[in-house]
JSON list of C-alpha atoms in Angstrom, two decimals:
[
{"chain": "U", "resi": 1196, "resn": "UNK", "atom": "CA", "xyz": [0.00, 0.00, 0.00]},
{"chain": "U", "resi": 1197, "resn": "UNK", "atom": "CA", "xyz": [1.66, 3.06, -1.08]},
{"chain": "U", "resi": 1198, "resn": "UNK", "atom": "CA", "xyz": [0.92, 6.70, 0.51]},
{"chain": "U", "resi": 1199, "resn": "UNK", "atom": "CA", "xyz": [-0.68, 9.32, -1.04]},
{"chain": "U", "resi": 1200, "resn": "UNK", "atom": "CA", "xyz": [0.10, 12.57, -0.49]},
{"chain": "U", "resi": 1201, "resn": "UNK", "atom": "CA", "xyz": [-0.78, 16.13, -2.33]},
{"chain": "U", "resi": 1202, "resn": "UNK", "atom": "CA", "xyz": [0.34, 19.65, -2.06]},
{"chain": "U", "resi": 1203, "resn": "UNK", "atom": "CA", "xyz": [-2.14, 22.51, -2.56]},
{"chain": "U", "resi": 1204, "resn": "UNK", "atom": "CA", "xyz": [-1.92, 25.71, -1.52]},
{"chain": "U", "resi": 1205, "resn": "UNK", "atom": "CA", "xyz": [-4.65, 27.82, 0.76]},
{"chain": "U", "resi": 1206, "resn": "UNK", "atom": "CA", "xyz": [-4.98, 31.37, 2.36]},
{"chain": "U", "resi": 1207, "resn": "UNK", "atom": "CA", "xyz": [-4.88, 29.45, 5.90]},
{"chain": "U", "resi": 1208, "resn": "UNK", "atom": "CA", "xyz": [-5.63, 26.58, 7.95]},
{"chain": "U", "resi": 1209, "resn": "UNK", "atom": "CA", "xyz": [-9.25, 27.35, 9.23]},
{"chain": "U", "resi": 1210, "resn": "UNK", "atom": "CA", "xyz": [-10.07, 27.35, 5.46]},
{"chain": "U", "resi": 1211, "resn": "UNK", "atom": "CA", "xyz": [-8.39, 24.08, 4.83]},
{"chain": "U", "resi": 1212, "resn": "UNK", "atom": "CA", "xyz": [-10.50, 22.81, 7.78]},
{"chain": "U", "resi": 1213, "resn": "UNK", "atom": "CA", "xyz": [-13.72, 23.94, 6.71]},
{"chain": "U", "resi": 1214, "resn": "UNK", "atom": "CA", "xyz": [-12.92, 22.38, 3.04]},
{"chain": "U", "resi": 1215, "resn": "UNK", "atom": "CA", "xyz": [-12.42, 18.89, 4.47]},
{"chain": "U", "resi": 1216, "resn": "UNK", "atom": "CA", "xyz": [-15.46, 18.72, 6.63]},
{"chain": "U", "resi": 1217, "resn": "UNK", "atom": "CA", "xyz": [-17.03, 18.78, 3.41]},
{"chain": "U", "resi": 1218, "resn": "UNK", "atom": "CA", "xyz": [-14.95, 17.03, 0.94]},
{"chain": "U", "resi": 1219, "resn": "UNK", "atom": "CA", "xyz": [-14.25, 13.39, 0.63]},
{"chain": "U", "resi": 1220, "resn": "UNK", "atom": "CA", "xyz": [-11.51, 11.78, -1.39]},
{"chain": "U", "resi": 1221, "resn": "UNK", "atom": "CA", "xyz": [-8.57, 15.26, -0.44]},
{"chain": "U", "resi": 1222, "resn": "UNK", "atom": "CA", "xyz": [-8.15, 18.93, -1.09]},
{"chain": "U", "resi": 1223, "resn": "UNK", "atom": "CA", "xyz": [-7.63, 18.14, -4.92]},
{"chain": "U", "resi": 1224, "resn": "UNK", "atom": "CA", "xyz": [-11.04, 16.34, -5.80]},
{"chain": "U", "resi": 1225, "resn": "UNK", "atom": "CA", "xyz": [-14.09, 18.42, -6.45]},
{"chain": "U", "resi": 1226, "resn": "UNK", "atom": "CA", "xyz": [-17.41, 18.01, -8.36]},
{"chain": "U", "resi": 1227, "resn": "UNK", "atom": "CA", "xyz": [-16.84, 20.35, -11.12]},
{"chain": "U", "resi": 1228, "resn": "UNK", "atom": "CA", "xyz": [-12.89, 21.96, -10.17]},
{"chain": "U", "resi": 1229, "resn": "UNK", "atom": "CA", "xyz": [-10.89, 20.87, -7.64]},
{"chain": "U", "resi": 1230, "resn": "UNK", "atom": "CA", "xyz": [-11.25, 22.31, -3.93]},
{"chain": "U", "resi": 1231, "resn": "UNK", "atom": "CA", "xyz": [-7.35, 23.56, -4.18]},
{"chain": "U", "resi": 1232, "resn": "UNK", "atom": "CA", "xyz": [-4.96, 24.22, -6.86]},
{"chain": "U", "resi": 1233, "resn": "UNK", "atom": "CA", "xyz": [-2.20, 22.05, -5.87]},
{"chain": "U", "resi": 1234, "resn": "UNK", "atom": "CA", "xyz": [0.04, 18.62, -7.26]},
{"chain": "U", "resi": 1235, "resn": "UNK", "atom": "CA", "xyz": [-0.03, 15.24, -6.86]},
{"chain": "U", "resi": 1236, "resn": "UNK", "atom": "CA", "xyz": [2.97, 13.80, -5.27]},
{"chain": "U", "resi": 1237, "resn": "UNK", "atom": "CA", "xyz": [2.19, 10.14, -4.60]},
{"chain": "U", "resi": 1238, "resn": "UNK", "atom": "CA", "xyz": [4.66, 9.20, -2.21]},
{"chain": "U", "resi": 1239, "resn": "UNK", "atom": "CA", "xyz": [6.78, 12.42, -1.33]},
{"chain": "U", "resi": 1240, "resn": "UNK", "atom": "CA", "xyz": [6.60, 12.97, 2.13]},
{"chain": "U", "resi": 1241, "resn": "UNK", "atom": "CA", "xyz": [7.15, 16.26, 3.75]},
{"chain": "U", "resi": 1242, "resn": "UNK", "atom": "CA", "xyz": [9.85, 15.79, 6.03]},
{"chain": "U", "resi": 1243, "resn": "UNK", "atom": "CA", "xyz": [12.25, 13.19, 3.98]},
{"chain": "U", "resi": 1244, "resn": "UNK", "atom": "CA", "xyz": [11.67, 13.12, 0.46]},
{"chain": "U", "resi": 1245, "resn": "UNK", "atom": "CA", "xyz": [10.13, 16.99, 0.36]},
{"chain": "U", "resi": 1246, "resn": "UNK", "atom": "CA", "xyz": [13.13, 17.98, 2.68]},
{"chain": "U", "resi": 1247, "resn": "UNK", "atom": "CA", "xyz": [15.86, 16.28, 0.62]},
{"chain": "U", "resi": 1248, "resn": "UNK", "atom": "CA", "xyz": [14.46, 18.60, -2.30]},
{"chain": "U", "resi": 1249, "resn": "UNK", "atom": "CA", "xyz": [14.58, 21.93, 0.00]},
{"chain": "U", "resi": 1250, "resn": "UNK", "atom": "CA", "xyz": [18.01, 20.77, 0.84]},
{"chain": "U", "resi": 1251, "resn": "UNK", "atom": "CA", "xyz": [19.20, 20.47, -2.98]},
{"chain": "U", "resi": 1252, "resn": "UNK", "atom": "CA", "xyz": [17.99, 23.93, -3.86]},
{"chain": "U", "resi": 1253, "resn": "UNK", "atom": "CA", "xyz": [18.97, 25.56, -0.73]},
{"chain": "U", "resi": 1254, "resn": "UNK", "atom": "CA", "xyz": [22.17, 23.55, -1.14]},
{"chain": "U", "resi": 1255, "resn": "UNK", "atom": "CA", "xyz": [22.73, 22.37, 2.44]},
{"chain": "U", "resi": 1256, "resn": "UNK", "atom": "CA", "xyz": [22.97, 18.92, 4.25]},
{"chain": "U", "resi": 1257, "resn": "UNK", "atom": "CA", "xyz": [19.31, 17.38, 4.59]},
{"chain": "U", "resi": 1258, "resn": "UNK", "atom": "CA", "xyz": [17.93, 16.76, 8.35]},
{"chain": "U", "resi": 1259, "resn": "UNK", "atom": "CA", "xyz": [14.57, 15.71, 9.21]},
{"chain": "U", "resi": 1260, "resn": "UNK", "atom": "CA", "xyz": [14.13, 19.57, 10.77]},
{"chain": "U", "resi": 1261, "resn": "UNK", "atom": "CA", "xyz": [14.81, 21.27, 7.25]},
{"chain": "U", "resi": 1262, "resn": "UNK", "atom": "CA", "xyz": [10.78, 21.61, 6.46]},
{"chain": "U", "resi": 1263, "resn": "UNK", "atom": "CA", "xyz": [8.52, 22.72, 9.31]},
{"chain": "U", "resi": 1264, "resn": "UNK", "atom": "CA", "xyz": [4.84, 21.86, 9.77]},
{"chain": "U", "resi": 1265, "resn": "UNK", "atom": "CA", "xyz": [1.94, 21.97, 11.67]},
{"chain": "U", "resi": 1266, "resn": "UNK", "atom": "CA", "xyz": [-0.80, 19.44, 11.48]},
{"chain": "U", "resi": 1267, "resn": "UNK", "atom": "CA", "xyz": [-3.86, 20.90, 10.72]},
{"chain": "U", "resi": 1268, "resn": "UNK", "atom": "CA", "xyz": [-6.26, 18.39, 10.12]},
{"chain": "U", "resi": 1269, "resn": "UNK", "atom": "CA", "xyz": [-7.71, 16.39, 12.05]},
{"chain": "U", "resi": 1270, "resn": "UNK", "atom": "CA", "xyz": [-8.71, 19.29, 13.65]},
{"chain": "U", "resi": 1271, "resn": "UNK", "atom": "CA", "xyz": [-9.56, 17.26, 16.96]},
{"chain": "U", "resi": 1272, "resn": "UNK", "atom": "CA", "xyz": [-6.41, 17.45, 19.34]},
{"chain": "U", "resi": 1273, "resn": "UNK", "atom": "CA", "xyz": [-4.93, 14.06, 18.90]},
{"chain": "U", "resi": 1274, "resn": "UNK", "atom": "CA", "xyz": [-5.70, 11.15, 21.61]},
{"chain": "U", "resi": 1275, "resn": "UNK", "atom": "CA", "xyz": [-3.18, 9.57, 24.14]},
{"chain": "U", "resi": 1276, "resn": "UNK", "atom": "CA", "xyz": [-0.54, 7.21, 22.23]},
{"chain": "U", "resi": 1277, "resn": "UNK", "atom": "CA", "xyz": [-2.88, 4.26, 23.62]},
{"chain": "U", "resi": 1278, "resn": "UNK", "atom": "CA", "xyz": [-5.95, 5.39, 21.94]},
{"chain": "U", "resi": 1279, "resn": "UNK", "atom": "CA", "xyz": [-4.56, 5.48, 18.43]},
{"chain": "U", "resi": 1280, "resn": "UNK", "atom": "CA", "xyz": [-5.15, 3.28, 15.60]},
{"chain": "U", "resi": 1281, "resn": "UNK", "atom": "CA", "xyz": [-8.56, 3.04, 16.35]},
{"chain": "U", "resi": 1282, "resn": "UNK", "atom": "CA", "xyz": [-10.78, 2.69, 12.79]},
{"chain": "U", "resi": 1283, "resn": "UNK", "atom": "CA", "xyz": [-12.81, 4.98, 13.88]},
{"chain": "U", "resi": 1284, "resn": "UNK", "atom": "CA", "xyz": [-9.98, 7.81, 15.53]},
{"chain": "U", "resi": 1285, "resn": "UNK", "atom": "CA", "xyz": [-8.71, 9.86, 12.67]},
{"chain": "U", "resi": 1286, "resn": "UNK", "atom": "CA", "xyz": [-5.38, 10.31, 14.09]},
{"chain": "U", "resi": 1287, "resn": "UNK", "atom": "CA", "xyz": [-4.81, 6.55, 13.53]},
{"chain": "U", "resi": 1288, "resn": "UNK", "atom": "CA", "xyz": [-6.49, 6.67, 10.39]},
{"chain": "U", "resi": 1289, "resn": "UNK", "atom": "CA", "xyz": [-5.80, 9.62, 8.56]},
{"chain": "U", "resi": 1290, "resn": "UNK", "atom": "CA", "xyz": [-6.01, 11.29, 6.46]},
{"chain": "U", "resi": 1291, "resn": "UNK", "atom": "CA", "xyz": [-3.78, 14.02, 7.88]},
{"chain": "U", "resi": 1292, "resn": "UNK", "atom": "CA", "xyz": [-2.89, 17.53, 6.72]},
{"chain": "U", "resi": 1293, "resn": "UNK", "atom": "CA", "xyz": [0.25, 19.67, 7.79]},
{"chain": "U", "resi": 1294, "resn": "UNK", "atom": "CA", "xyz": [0.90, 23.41, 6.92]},
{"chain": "U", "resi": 1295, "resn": "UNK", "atom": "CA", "xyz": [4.14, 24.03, 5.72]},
{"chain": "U", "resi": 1296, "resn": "UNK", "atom": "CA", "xyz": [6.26, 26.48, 6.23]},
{"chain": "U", "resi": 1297, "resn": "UNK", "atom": "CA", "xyz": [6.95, 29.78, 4.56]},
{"chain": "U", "resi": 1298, "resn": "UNK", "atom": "CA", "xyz": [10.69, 29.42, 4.53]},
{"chain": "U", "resi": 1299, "resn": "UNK", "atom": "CA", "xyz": [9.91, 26.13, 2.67]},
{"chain": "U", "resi": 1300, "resn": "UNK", "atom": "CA", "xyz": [7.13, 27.71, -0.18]},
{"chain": "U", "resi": 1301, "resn": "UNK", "atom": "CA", "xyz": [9.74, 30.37, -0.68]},
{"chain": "U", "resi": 1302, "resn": "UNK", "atom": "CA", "xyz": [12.95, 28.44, -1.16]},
{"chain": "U", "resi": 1303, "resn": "UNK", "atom": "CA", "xyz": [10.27, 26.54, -3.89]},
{"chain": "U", "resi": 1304, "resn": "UNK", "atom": "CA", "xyz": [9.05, 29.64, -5.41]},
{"chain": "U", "resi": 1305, "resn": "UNK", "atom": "CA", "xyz": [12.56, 30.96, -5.52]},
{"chain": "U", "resi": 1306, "resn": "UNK", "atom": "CA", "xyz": [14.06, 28.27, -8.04]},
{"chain": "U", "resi": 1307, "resn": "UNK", "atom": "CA", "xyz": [14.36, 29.56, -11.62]},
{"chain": "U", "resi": 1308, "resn": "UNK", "atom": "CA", "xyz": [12.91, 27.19, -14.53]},
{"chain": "U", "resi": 1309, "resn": "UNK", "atom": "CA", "xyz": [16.41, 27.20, -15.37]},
{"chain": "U", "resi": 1310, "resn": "UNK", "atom": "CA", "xyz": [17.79, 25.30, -12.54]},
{"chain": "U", "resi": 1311, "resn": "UNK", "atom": "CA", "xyz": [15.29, 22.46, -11.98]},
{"chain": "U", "resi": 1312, "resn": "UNK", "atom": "CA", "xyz": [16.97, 20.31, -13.70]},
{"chain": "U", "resi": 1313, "resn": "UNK", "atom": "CA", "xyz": [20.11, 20.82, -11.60]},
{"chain": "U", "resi": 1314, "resn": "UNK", "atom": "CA", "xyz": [18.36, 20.70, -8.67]},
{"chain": "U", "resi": 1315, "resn": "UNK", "atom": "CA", "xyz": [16.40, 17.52, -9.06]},
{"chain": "U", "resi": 1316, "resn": "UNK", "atom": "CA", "xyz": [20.21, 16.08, -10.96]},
{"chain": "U", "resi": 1317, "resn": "UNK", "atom": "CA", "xyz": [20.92, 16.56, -7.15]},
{"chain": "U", "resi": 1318, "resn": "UNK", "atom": "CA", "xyz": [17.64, 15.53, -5.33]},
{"chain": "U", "resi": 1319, "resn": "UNK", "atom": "CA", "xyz": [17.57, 11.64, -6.88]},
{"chain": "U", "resi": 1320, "resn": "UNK", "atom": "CA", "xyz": [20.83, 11.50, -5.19]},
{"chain": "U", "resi": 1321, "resn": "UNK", "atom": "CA", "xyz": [18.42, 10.58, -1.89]},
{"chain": "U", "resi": 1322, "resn": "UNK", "atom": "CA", "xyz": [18.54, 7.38, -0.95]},
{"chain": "U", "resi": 1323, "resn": "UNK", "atom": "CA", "xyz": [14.53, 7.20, -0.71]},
{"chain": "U", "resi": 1324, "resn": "UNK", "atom": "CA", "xyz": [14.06, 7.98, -4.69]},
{"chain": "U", "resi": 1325, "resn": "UNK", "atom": "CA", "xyz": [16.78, 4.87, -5.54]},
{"chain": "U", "resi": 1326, "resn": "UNK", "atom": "CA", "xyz": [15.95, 3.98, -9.05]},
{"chain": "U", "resi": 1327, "resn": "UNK", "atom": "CA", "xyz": [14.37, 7.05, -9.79]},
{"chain": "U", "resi": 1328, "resn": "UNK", "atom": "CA", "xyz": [15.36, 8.69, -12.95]},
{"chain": "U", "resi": 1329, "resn": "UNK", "atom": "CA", "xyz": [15.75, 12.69, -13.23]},
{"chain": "U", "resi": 1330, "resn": "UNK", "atom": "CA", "xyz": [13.72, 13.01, -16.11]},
{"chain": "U", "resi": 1331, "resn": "UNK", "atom": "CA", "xyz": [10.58, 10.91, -14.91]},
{"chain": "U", "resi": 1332, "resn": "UNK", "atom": "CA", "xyz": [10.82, 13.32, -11.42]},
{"chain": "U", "resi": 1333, "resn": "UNK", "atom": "CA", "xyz": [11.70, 16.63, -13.08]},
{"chain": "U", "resi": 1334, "resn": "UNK", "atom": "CA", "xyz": [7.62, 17.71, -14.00]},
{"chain": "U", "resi": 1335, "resn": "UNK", "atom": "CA", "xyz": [6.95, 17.08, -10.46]},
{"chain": "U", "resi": 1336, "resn": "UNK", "atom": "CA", "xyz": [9.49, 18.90, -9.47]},
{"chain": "U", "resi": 1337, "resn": "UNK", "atom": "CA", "xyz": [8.08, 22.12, -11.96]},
{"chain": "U", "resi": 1338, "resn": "UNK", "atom": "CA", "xyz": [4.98, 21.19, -10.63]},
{"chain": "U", "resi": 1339, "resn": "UNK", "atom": "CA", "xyz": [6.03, 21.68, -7.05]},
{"chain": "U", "resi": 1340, "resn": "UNK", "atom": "CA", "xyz": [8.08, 25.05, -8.52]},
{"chain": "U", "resi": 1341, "resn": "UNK", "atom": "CA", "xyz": [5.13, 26.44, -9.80]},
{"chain": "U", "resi": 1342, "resn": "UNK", "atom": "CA", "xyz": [2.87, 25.71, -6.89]},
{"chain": "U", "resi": 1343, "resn": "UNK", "atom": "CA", "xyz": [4.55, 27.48, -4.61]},
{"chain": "U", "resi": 1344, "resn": "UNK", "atom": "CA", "xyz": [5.28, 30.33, -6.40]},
{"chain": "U", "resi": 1345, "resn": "UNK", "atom": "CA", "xyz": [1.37, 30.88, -7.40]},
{"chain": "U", "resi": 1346, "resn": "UNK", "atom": "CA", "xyz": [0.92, 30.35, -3.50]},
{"chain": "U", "resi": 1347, "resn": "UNK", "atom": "CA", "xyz": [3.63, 32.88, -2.75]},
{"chain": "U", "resi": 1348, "resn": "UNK", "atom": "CA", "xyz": [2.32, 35.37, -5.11]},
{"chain": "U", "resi": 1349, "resn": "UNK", "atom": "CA", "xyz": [-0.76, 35.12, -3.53]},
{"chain": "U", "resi": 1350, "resn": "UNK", "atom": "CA", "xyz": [0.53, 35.34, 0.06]},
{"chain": "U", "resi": 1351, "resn": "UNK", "atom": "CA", "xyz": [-1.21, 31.63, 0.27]},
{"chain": "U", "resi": 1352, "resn": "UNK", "atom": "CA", "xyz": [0.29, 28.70, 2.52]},
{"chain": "U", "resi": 1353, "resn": "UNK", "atom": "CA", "xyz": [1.52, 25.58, 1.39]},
{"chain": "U", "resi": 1354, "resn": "UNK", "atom": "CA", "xyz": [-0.23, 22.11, 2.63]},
{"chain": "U", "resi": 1355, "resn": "UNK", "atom": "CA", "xyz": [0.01, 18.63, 2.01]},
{"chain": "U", "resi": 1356, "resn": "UNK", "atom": "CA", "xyz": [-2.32, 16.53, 2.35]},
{"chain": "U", "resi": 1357, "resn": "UNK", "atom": "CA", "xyz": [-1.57, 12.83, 3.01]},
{"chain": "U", "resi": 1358, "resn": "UNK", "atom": "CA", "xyz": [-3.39, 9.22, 3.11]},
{"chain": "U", "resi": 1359, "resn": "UNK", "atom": "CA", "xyz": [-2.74, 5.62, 3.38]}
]
């Protein structure tokens, strides 16, 4: 079972919060648009594989505090470490969204279209995207680029959203 995880962007967590009480299936499903511009990124956790990109552009050794976030959803303060894993508990079940923060959207929005590929030549070096080839990862990457700069320009937040 792999994990699923998307980034989207949003003025702030309260309206994140409100969107998933309503939505079912993540912030980038919708009936006619989806509820968030944001990317697909089966698989790229915020703290490793997410980090190990952050630490390619901003061209310094990776370590698991190089990304901040803040969960944000569930929005219920989470149980006592007994209590999880519950079907029903949300904290044991997900799925679970953490804002980002700014110093990460910017050092995104910051890369020139002209550098990805340098940066990403660097970020399959991590030992979590083994056999991963720089080509096949480089439109995420763009994707990712681009995200953050429309949420910068904005003055939006970055999220991701993530799911067994």
């Amino acid at each position: 079972m792999g994990v699923l995880t998307d980034y989207f962007r949003a003025a702030d967590a309260e309206s994140v919060v409100q969107a998933l009480r309503r939505l079912d299936g993540g912030p980038l499903v919708g009936t006619r648009s989806p509820a968030f511009d944001g990317v697909e990124a089966k698989g790229i956790d915020v703290c490793v594989v997410l980090g190990q990109l952050i630490a390619a552009i901003k061209q310094v050794p990776w370590t698991v505090e190089l990304v901040e976030e803040k969960t944000v959803w569930p929005a219920t303060p989470p149980p006592g470490p007994d209590d999880l894993g519950d079907e029903n508990d949300p904290w044991g079940t997900g799925p679970w969204v953490s804002e980002l923060d700014n110093t990460t959207r910017d050092a995104l929005a910051g890369v020139f279209d002209a550098d990805v590929s340098r940066v990403v030549t660097e970020w399959v070096q991590a030992e979590e995207l083994a056999g991963v080839r720089a080509d096949d990862i480089e439109p995420l990457a763009k994707e990712l680029v681009h995200l953050a700069r429309r949420a910068r320009d904005a003055g939006d937040r970055l999220y991701c959203w993530t799911c067994l």
